[in-house]
Amino acid sequence: MTELDLTTFIRDVPDFPSKGILFKDVMPLLADPAAFRESIDRLAAWAGPRAPDVILGAEARGFIFGGALAYALGCGFVTARKPGKLPWTTVEASYDLEYGTDALQVHVDAIEKGARVIVLDDVLATGGTARAKIDLVNQLGGQVVGALFLIELSFLHGRDRIAGTDVHALIDYS
Ligand code: AMP
């Protein structure tokens, strides 16, 4: 079976959410049954051999891909959320976005010491979000066994922010 060209399901939206940002809109990919399934299958092919105990994904698109990936692998899913959203005691890490700054929190008991964690997102841009998620895993004593993305904007050099981490993306825009 030939692989689908997943890039044909990603829409470029210029100047969103602010001028100068070329936003990679994955909604057409999510809405297409074959493209969504193949995306998850290809993410799972990389993640599976790394034997994660949990996938860590941030809102909102990280929940969609992360939940489906965790189901496909038979592992758990942990949510990283913006401050004030999680009901239990949290730990926090702040980060810079391509367009702004923010912080992410996870529950203190969400990741067990020594747990194998893959951090996942739709897009690796500057790497700030991924850096924050890795910091959260480290704060809780987990072990990051991979950083996985649907899309990498490699011209932004996000990998430099998470040097030392095993990184993979299905699609690269260089
Ligand atoms: P960063 O922290 O800079 O690596 O940004 C990654 C996060 O911001 C991801 O959660 C993406 O969903 C979002 N993001 C940043 N830049 C873009 C972009 N050009 N297109 C779509 N999403 C983006």
Coordinates of C-alpha atoms and ligand atoms in Angstrom, one line a residue:
M1 CA 0.0 0.0 0.0
T2 CA 1.4 3.4 -0.9
E3 CA 1.6 6.1 1.8
L4 CA -0.8 9.0 1.7
D5 CA 0.8 12.4 1.1
L6 CA -0.3 13.9 4.4
T7 CA 0.9 17.4 3.4
T8 CA -2.1 17.6 1.1
F9 CA -4.4 17.5 4.1
I10 CA -2.6 20.4 5.9
R11 CA -3.9 23.9 5.1
D12 CA -1.6 27.0 5.2
V13 CA -3.3 30.0 6.9
P14 CA -1.2 33.1 6.5
D15 CA -1.1 35.7 9.3
F16 CA -2.9 33.5 11.9
P17 CA -3.1 34.1 14.8
S18 CA -0.9 37.1 14.2
K19 CA 0.8 38.8 11.3
G20 CA 3.8 36.9 9.9
I21 CA 2.8 33.5 11.2
L22 CA 2.0 30.8 8.6
F23 CA -0.4 28.6 10.6
K24 CA -0.4 24.9 9.7
D25 CA -4.1 23.9 10.1
V26 CA -4.5 20.2 10.6
M27 CA -8.3 20.3 10.7
P28 CA -8.6 19.0 7.1
L29 CA -6.4 16.0 8.1
L30 CA -8.5 15.2 11.2
A31 CA -11.7 15.4 9.1
D32 CA -10.4 12.8 6.6
P33 CA -10.8 9.2 7.9
A34 CA -7.9 7.7 5.9
A35 CA -5.5 10.6 6.6
F36 CA -6.3 10.7 10.3
R37 CA -5.9 6.9 10.6
E38 CA -2.6 6.9 8.7
S39 CA -1.2 9.7 10.8
I40 CA -1.9 7.8 14.0
D41 CA -0.5 4.6 12.5
R42 CA 2.7 6.3 11.5
L43 CA 3.1 8.0 14.9
A44 CA 2.5 4.6 16.5
A45 CA 5.1 2.9 14.3
W46 CA 7.7 5.3 15.7
A47 CA 6.4 5.4 19.3
G48 CA 5.6 1.7 19.8
P49 CA 9.2 0.4 19.9
R50 CA 10.1 3.0 22.5
A51 CA 7.5 1.3 24.8
P52 CA 6.0 4.4 26.5
D53 CA 4.0 4.0 29.6
V54 CA 2.2 7.3 28.8
I55 CA 1.8 9.9 26.1
L56 CA 1.9 13.5 27.4
G57 CA 0.0 15.9 25.2
A58 CA -1.0 19.6 25.7
E59 CA -4.3 21.2 24.7
A60 CA -5.9 21.3 22.3
R61 CA -4.6 19.4 19.3
G62 CA -2.2 17.4 21.4
F63 CA -5.2 15.9 23.1
I64 CA -6.7 14.7 19.8
F65 CA -3.5 13.1 18.4
G66 CA -2.3 12.0 21.8
G67 CA -5.5 10.3 22.9
A68 CA -5.7 8.4 19.6
L69 CA -2.0 7.4 19.8
A70 CA -2.3 6.2 23.4
Y71 CA -5.3 4.1 22.4
A72 CA -3.4 2.6 19.4
L73 CA -0.4 1.7 21.6
G74 CA -2.4 0.5 24.6
C75 CA -0.7 3.0 26.9
G76 CA -1.9 5.8 29.1
F77 CA -2.5 9.5 28.3
V78 CA -1.6 12.5 30.5
T79 CA -2.9 16.0 29.9
A80 CA -0.8 19.1 30.1
R81 CA -3.1 22.1 30.5
K82 CA -3.0 25.8 30.7
P83 CA -2.9 27.1 34.4
G84 CA -6.1 26.9 36.3
K85 CA -7.7 24.1 34.2
L86 CA -6.6 21.1 36.2
P87 CA -8.5 20.3 39.4
W88 CA -5.8 18.5 41.4
T89 CA -2.4 19.7 42.8
T90 CA -0.1 20.5 39.9
V91 CA 3.5 21.2 38.9
E92 CA 4.2 24.0 36.3
A93 CA 6.6 25.0 33.6
S94 CA 6.6 28.2 31.6
Y95 CA 7.6 28.5 27.9
D96 CA 7.8 30.9 25.0
L97 CA 5.6 30.3 22.0
E98 CA 6.2 31.3 18.4
Y99 CA 3.5 33.9 19.2
G100 CA 3.5 34.7 22.9
T101 CA 4.3 33.1 26.3
D102 CA 2.4 30.8 28.5
A103 CA 2.7 28.0 31.1
L104 CA 1.7 24.4 31.3
Q105 CA 0.7 22.3 34.3
V106 CA 0.3 18.6 35.0
H107 CA -1.1 16.8 38.0
V108 CA 1.6 15.9 40.5
D109 CA 0.6 12.3 40.5
A110 CA 0.1 12.0 36.7
I111 CA 3.5 10.5 35.9
E112 CA 5.1 7.9 38.1
K113 CA 8.8 8.0 38.9
G114 CA 10.7 6.2 36.2
A115 CA 7.7 6.1 33.8
R116 CA 8.6 6.1 30.1
V117 CA 7.0 9.2 28.5
I118 CA 6.6 10.3 24.9
V119 CA 5.8 14.0 24.6
L120 CA 3.6 14.7 21.6
D121 CA 2.2 17.7 19.7
D122 CA 0.8 18.5 16.3
V123 CA 3.6 21.0 15.5
L124 CA 7.2 21.5 16.6
A125 CA 7.8 25.2 16.0
T126 CA 10.3 27.0 18.3
G127 CA 10.4 24.0 20.7
G128 CA 9.2 26.0 23.8
T129 CA 6.1 23.9 24.4
A130 CA 8.0 20.7 24.0
R131 CA 10.8 22.0 26.4
A132 CA 8.1 22.8 29.0
K133 CA 6.6 19.3 28.7
I134 CA 10.0 17.7 29.1
D135 CA 10.7 19.9 32.1
L136 CA 7.4 18.8 33.7
V137 CA 8.3 15.1 33.1
N138 CA 11.7 15.7 34.7
Q139 CA 10.1 17.5 37.7
L140 CA 8.0 14.4 38.4
G141 CA 10.9 11.9 37.9
G142 CA 9.7 10.4 34.6
Q143 CA 11.9 9.5 31.7
V144 CA 11.3 11.1 28.3
V145 CA 11.9 8.4 25.7
G146 CA 10.8 10.5 22.7
A147 CA 9.4 13.8 21.4
L148 CA 7.0 13.1 18.6
F149 CA 5.2 15.5 16.2
L150 CA 3.0 15.4 13.2
I151 CA 4.8 18.5 11.7
E152 CA 8.2 20.0 12.3
L153 CA 9.0 23.6 11.1
S154 CA 12.7 22.9 11.1
F155 CA 13.6 26.4 9.9
L156 CA 12.7 27.5 13.5
H157 CA 15.3 25.1 15.0
G158 CA 13.0 23.8 17.7
R159 CA 15.2 20.7 18.1
D160 CA 17.9 22.9 19.6
R161 CA 15.6 23.7 22.6
I162 CA 15.2 20.0 23.3
A163 CA 18.7 18.8 22.5
G164 CA 19.4 15.3 23.9
T165 CA 15.9 14.1 23.2
D166 CA 15.0 11.5 20.6
V167 CA 12.9 13.6 18.1
H168 CA 10.7 12.6 15.2
A169 CA 8.2 14.3 13.0
L170 CA 6.1 12.8 10.2
I171 CA 6.3 16.0 8.0
D172 CA 9.1 18.5 7.8
Y173 CA 8.8 22.1 6.4
S174 CA 12.4 23.3 6.1
Ligands
AMP1 P1 6.5 26.0 19.9 O1 6.4 26.0 21.4 O2 7.0 27.2 19.3 O3 7.2 24.7 19.4 O4 5.0 25.9 19.3 C1 4.3 24.7 19.3 C2 2.9 24.9 19.7 O5 2.3 26.0 19.1 C3 2.1 23.7 19.2 O6 1.2 23.4 20.2 C4 1.4 24.2 17.9 O7 0.1 23.7 17.9 C5 1.5 25.7 18.0 N1 2.1 26.3 16.8 C6 3.2 27.1 16.8 N2 3.4 27.5 15.6 C7 2.5 27.0 14.8 C8 2.2 27.1 13.4 N3 3.0 27.8 12.5 N4 1.1 26.4 12.9 C9 0.4 25.7 13.7 N5 0.5 25.6 15.0 C10 1.6 26.2 15.6

